[in-house]
Tab-separated table of C-alpha atoms in Angstrom:
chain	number	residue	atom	x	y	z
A	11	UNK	CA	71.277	88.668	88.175
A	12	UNK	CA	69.905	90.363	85.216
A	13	UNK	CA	70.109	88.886	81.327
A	14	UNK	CA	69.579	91.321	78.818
A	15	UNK	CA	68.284	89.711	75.469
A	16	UNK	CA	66.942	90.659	72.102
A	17	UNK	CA	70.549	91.723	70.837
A	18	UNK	CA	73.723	90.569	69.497
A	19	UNK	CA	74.609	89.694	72.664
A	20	UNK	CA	73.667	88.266	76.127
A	21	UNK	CA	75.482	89.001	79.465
A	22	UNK	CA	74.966	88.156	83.183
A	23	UNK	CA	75.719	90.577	85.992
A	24	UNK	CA	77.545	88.710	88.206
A	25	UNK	CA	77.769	91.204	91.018
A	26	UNK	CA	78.424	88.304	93.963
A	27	UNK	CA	81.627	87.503	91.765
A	28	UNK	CA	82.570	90.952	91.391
A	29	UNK	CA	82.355	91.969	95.233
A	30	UNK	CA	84.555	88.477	95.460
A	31	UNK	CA	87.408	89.384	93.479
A	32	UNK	CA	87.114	93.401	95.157
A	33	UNK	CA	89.361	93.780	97.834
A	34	UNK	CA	88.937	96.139	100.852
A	35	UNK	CA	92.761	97.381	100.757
A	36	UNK	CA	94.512	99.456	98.242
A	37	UNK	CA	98.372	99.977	99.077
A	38	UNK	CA	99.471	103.427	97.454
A	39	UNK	CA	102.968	104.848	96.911
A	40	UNK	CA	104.504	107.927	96.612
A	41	UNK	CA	104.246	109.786	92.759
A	42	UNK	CA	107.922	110.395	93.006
A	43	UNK	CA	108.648	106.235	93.152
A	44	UNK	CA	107.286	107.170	89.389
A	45	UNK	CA	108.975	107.938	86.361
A	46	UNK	CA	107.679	108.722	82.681
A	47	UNK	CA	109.743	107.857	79.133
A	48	UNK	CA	107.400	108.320	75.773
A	49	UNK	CA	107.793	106.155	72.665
A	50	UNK	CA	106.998	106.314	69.206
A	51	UNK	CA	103.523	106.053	68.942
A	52	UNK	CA	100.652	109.091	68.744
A	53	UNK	CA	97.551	109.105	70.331
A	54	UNK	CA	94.841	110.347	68.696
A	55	UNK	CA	92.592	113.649	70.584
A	56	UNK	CA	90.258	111.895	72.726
A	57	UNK	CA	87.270	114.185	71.009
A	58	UNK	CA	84.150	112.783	70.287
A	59	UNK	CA	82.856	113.763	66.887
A	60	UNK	CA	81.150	112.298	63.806
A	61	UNK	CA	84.127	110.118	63.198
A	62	UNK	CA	84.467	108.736	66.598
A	63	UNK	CA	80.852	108.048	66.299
A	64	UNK	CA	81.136	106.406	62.856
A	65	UNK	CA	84.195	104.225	64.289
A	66	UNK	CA	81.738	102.721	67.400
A	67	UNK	CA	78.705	102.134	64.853
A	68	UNK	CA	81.236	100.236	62.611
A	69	UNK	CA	83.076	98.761	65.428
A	70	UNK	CA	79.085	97.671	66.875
A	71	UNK	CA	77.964	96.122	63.583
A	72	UNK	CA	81.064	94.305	62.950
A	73	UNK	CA	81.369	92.748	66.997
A	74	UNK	CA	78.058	93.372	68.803
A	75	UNK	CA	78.740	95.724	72.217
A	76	UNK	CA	81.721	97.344	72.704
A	77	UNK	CA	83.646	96.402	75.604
A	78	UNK	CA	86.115	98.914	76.847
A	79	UNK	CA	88.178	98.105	80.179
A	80	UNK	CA	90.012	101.080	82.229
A	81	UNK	CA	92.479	101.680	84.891
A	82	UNK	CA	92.415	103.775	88.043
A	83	UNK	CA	96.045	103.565	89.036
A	84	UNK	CA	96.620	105.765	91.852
A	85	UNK	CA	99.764	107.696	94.455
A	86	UNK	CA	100.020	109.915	97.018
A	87	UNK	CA	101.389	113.292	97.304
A	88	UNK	CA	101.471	115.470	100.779
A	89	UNK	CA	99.176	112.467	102.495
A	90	UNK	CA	96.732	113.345	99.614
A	91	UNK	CA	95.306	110.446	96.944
A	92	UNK	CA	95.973	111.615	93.139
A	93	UNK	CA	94.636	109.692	90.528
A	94	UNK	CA	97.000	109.319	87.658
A	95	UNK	CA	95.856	110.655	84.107
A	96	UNK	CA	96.902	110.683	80.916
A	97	UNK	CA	96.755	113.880	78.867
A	98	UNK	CA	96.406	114.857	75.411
A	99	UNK	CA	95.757	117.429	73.209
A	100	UNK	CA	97.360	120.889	72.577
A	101	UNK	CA	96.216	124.083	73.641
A	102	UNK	CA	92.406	124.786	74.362
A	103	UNK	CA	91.950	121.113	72.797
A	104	UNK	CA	93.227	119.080	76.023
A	105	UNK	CA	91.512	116.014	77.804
A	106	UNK	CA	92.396	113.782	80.437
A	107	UNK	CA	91.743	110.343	80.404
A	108	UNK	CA	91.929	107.087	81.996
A	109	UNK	CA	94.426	104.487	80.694
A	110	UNK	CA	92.050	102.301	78.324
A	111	UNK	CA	91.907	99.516	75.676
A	112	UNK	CA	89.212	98.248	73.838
A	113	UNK	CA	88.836	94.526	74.368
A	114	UNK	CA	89.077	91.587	71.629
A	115	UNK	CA	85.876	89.559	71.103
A	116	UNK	CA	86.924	86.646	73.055
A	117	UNK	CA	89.619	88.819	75.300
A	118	UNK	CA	88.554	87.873	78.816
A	119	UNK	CA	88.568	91.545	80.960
A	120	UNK	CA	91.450	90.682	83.310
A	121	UNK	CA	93.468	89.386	80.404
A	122	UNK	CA	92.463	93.075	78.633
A	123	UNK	CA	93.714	94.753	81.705
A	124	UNK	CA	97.075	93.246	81.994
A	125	UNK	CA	97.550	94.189	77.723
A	126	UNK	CA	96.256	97.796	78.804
A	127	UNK	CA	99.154	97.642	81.188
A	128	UNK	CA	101.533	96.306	78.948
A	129	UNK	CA	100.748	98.106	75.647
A	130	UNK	CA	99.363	101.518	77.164
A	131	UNK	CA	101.574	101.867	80.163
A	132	UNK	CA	104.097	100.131	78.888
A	133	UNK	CA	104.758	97.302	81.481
A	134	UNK	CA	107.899	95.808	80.157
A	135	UNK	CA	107.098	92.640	82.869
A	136	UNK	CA	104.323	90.847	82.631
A	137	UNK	CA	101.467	93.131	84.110
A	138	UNK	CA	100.161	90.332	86.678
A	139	UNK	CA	104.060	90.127	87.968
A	140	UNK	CA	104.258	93.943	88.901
A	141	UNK	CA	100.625	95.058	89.203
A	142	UNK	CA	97.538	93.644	91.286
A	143	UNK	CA	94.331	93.679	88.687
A	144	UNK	CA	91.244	92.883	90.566
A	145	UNK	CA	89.266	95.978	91.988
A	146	UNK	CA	86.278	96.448	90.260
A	147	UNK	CA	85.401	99.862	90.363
A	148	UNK	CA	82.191	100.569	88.565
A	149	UNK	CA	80.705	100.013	85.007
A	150	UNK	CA	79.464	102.610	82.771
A	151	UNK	CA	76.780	101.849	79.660
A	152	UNK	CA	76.817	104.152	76.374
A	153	UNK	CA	72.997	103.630	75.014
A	154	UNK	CA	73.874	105.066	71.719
A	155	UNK	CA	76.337	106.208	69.548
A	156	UNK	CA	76.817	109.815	71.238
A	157	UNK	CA	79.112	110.589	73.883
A	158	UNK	CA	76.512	110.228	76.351
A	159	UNK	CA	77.039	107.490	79.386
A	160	UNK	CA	75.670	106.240	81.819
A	161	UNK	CA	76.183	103.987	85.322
A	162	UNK	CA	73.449	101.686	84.555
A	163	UNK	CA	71.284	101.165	81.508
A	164	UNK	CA	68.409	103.205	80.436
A	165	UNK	CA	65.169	101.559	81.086
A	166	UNK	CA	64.206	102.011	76.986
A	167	UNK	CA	67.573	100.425	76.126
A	168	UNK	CA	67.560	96.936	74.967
A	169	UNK	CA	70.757	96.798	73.321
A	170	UNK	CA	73.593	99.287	75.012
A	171	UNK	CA	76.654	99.905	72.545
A	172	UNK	CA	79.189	100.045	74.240
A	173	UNK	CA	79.980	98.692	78.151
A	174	UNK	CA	83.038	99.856	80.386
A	175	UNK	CA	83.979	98.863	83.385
A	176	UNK	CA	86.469	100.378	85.604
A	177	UNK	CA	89.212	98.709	87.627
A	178	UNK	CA	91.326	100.194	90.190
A	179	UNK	CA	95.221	98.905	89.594
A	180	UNK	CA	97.360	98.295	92.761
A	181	UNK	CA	100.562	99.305	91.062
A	182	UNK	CA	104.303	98.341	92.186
A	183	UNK	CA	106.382	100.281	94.631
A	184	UNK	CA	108.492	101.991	92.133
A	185	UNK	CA	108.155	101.672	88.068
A	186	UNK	CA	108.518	103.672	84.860
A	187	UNK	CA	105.766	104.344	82.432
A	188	UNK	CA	106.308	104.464	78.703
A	189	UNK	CA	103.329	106.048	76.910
A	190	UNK	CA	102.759	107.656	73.938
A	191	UNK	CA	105.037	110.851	72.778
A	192	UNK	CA	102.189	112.971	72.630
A	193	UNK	CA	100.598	112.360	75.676
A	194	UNK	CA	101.780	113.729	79.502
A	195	UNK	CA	101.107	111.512	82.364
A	196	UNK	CA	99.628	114.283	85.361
A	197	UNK	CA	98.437	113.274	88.720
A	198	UNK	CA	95.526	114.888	89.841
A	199	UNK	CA	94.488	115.304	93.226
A	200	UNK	CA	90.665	113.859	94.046
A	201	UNK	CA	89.236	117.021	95.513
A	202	UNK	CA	90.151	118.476	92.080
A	203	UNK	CA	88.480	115.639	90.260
A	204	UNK	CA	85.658	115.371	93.312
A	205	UNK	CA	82.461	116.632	90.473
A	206	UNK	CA	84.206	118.364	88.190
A	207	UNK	CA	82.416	116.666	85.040
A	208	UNK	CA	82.851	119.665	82.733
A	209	UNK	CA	87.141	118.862	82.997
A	210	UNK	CA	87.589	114.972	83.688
A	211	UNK	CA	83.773	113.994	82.744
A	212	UNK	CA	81.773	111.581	84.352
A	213	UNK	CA	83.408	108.592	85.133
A	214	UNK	CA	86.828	110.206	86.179
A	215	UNK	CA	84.358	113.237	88.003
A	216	UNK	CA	82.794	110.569	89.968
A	217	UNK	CA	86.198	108.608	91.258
A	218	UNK	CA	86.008	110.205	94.330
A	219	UNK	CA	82.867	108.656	95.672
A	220	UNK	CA	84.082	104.961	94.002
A	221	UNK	CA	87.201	105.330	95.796
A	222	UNK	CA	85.078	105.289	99.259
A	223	UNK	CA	83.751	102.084	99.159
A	224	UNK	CA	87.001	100.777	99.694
A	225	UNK	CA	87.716	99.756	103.320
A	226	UNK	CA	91.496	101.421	103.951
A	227	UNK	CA	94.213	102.774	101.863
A	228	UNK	CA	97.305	101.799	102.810
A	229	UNK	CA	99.893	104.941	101.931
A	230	UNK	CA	103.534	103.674	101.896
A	231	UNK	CA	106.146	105.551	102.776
A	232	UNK	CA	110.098	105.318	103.040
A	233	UNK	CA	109.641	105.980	106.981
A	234	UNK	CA	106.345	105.015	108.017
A	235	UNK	CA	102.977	103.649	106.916
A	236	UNK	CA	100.057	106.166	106.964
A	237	UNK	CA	96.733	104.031	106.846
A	238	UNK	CA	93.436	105.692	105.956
A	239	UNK	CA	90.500	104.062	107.088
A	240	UNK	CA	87.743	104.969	104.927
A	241	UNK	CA	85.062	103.122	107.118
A	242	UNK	CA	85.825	105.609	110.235
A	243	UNK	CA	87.237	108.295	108.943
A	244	UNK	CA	86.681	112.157	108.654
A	245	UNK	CA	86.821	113.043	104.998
A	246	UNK	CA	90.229	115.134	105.284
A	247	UNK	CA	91.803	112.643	107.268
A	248	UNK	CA	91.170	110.434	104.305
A	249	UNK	CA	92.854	112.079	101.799
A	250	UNK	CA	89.913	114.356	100.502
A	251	UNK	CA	91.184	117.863	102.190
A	252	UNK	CA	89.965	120.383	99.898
A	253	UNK	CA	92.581	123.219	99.681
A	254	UNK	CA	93.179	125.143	97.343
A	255	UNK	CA	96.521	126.589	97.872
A	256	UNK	CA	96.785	122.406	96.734
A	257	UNK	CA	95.063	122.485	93.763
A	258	UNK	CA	98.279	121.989	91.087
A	259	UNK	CA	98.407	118.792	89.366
A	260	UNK	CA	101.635	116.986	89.943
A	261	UNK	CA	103.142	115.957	86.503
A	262	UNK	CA	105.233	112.499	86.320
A	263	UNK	CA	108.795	113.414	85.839
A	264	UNK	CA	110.091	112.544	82.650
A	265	UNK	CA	112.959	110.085	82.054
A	266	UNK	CA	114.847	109.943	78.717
A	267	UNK	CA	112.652	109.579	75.547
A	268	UNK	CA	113.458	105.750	73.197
């Protein structure tokens, strides 16, 4: 248990709750149960700069820490797991990112998970009717305002801007994401991802080894049921087969724009 003080706010770790509410099985479909429509809205270039920088410092003196909640929502392709992205940008100036909303001061995180699903995704259900929200993944710590993070906070840190913690989304058998008409939804495979901080940065680069301490992943299939047992396994029998004739992101077909 560990209580950080001195700042504008004061949180405890509860790690026994988290391994509680973390289950052991993730069930994962095939990326072609998925479909992808776009609506009106643009995201903005996930680039950090002076203004983004500007926007946390104001957002920090206005709220205290930043709390920022994610989603790993992830498929299958070819027996392989692909972790779904969403891309923006044009050109040279691309990025991929995780689905993400900032939360509300009061917003509880499971409650800022389900909006992330309904606003960002665009969940016309409730999210806790379709999706299961309750694998926490990891948390990351941004000391300053820079684009620098971290998994845990800096020993000379006494009051971290910004905290995000990642949840991996068990998502329904078959749905249709509406996001933003400037973004693409791409699935990328995790030996692409598997370090490869320079493309996906940190937190997305280091999916791979989060993803392992998981028990089994369930991959469901129209015929059978393939389960990966990440306990006993070999790495390429779970999922992590490194070849590169594989390499090609697989991009969510697109259903009629609104």
């Amino acid at each position: 248990m560990i209580t950080v003080t001195g700042s504008k706010f004061s949180t405890v770790s509860s790690e026994k709750n988290e391994r509680r509410c973390m289950s052991n099985v993730i069930r994962l479909y095939p990326l072609t149960n998925y479909s992808v429509q776009n609506n009106d809205y643009e995201d903005p270039p996930r680039i950090f700069d002076y203004k983004q920088s500007l926007k946390l410092r104001q957002q920090y003196e206005n709220n205290g820490m930043i709390r920022t909640v994610q989603g790993v929502l992830l498929g299958h392709q070819n027996s392989i797991i692909h972790v779904l992205l969403l891309k923006n940008g044009i050109g040279q100036i691309q990025s991929s990112k995780l689905p993400e909303v900032t939360l509300y001061n009061s917003e509880d995180e499971i409650d800022g998970m389900k909006r992330l699903m309904a606003e960002v995704m665009g969940f016309k259900d409730t999210a806790e009717a379709v999706c299961q929200i309750q694998h926490v993944a990891a948390k990351w710590w941004r000391p300053n305002f820079e684009a620098s993070i971290y998994p845990y906070i800096p020993s000379h840190i006494t009051k971290p801007k910004e905290m995000i913690k990642v949840f991996v989304v068990e998502l329904p058998e078959q749905t249709t994401f509406t996001i933003a008409k400037n973004n693409a939804l791409v699935a990328a495979p995790v030996f692409e991802i598997y370090n490869n901080i320079s493309n996906y940065g940190h937190i997305i680069a280091s999916l791979p080894h989060v993803l392992g301490r998981f028990g089994k992943m369930i991959m469901m299939t129209f015929r059978n049921v393939l389960i990966l047992d990440l306990t006993t396994s070999t790495i390429p029998d779970a999922g992590f087969d490194n070849k590169p004739s594989m390499s090609k992101k697989y991009v969510i077909t697109r259903t009629v724009s609104n």
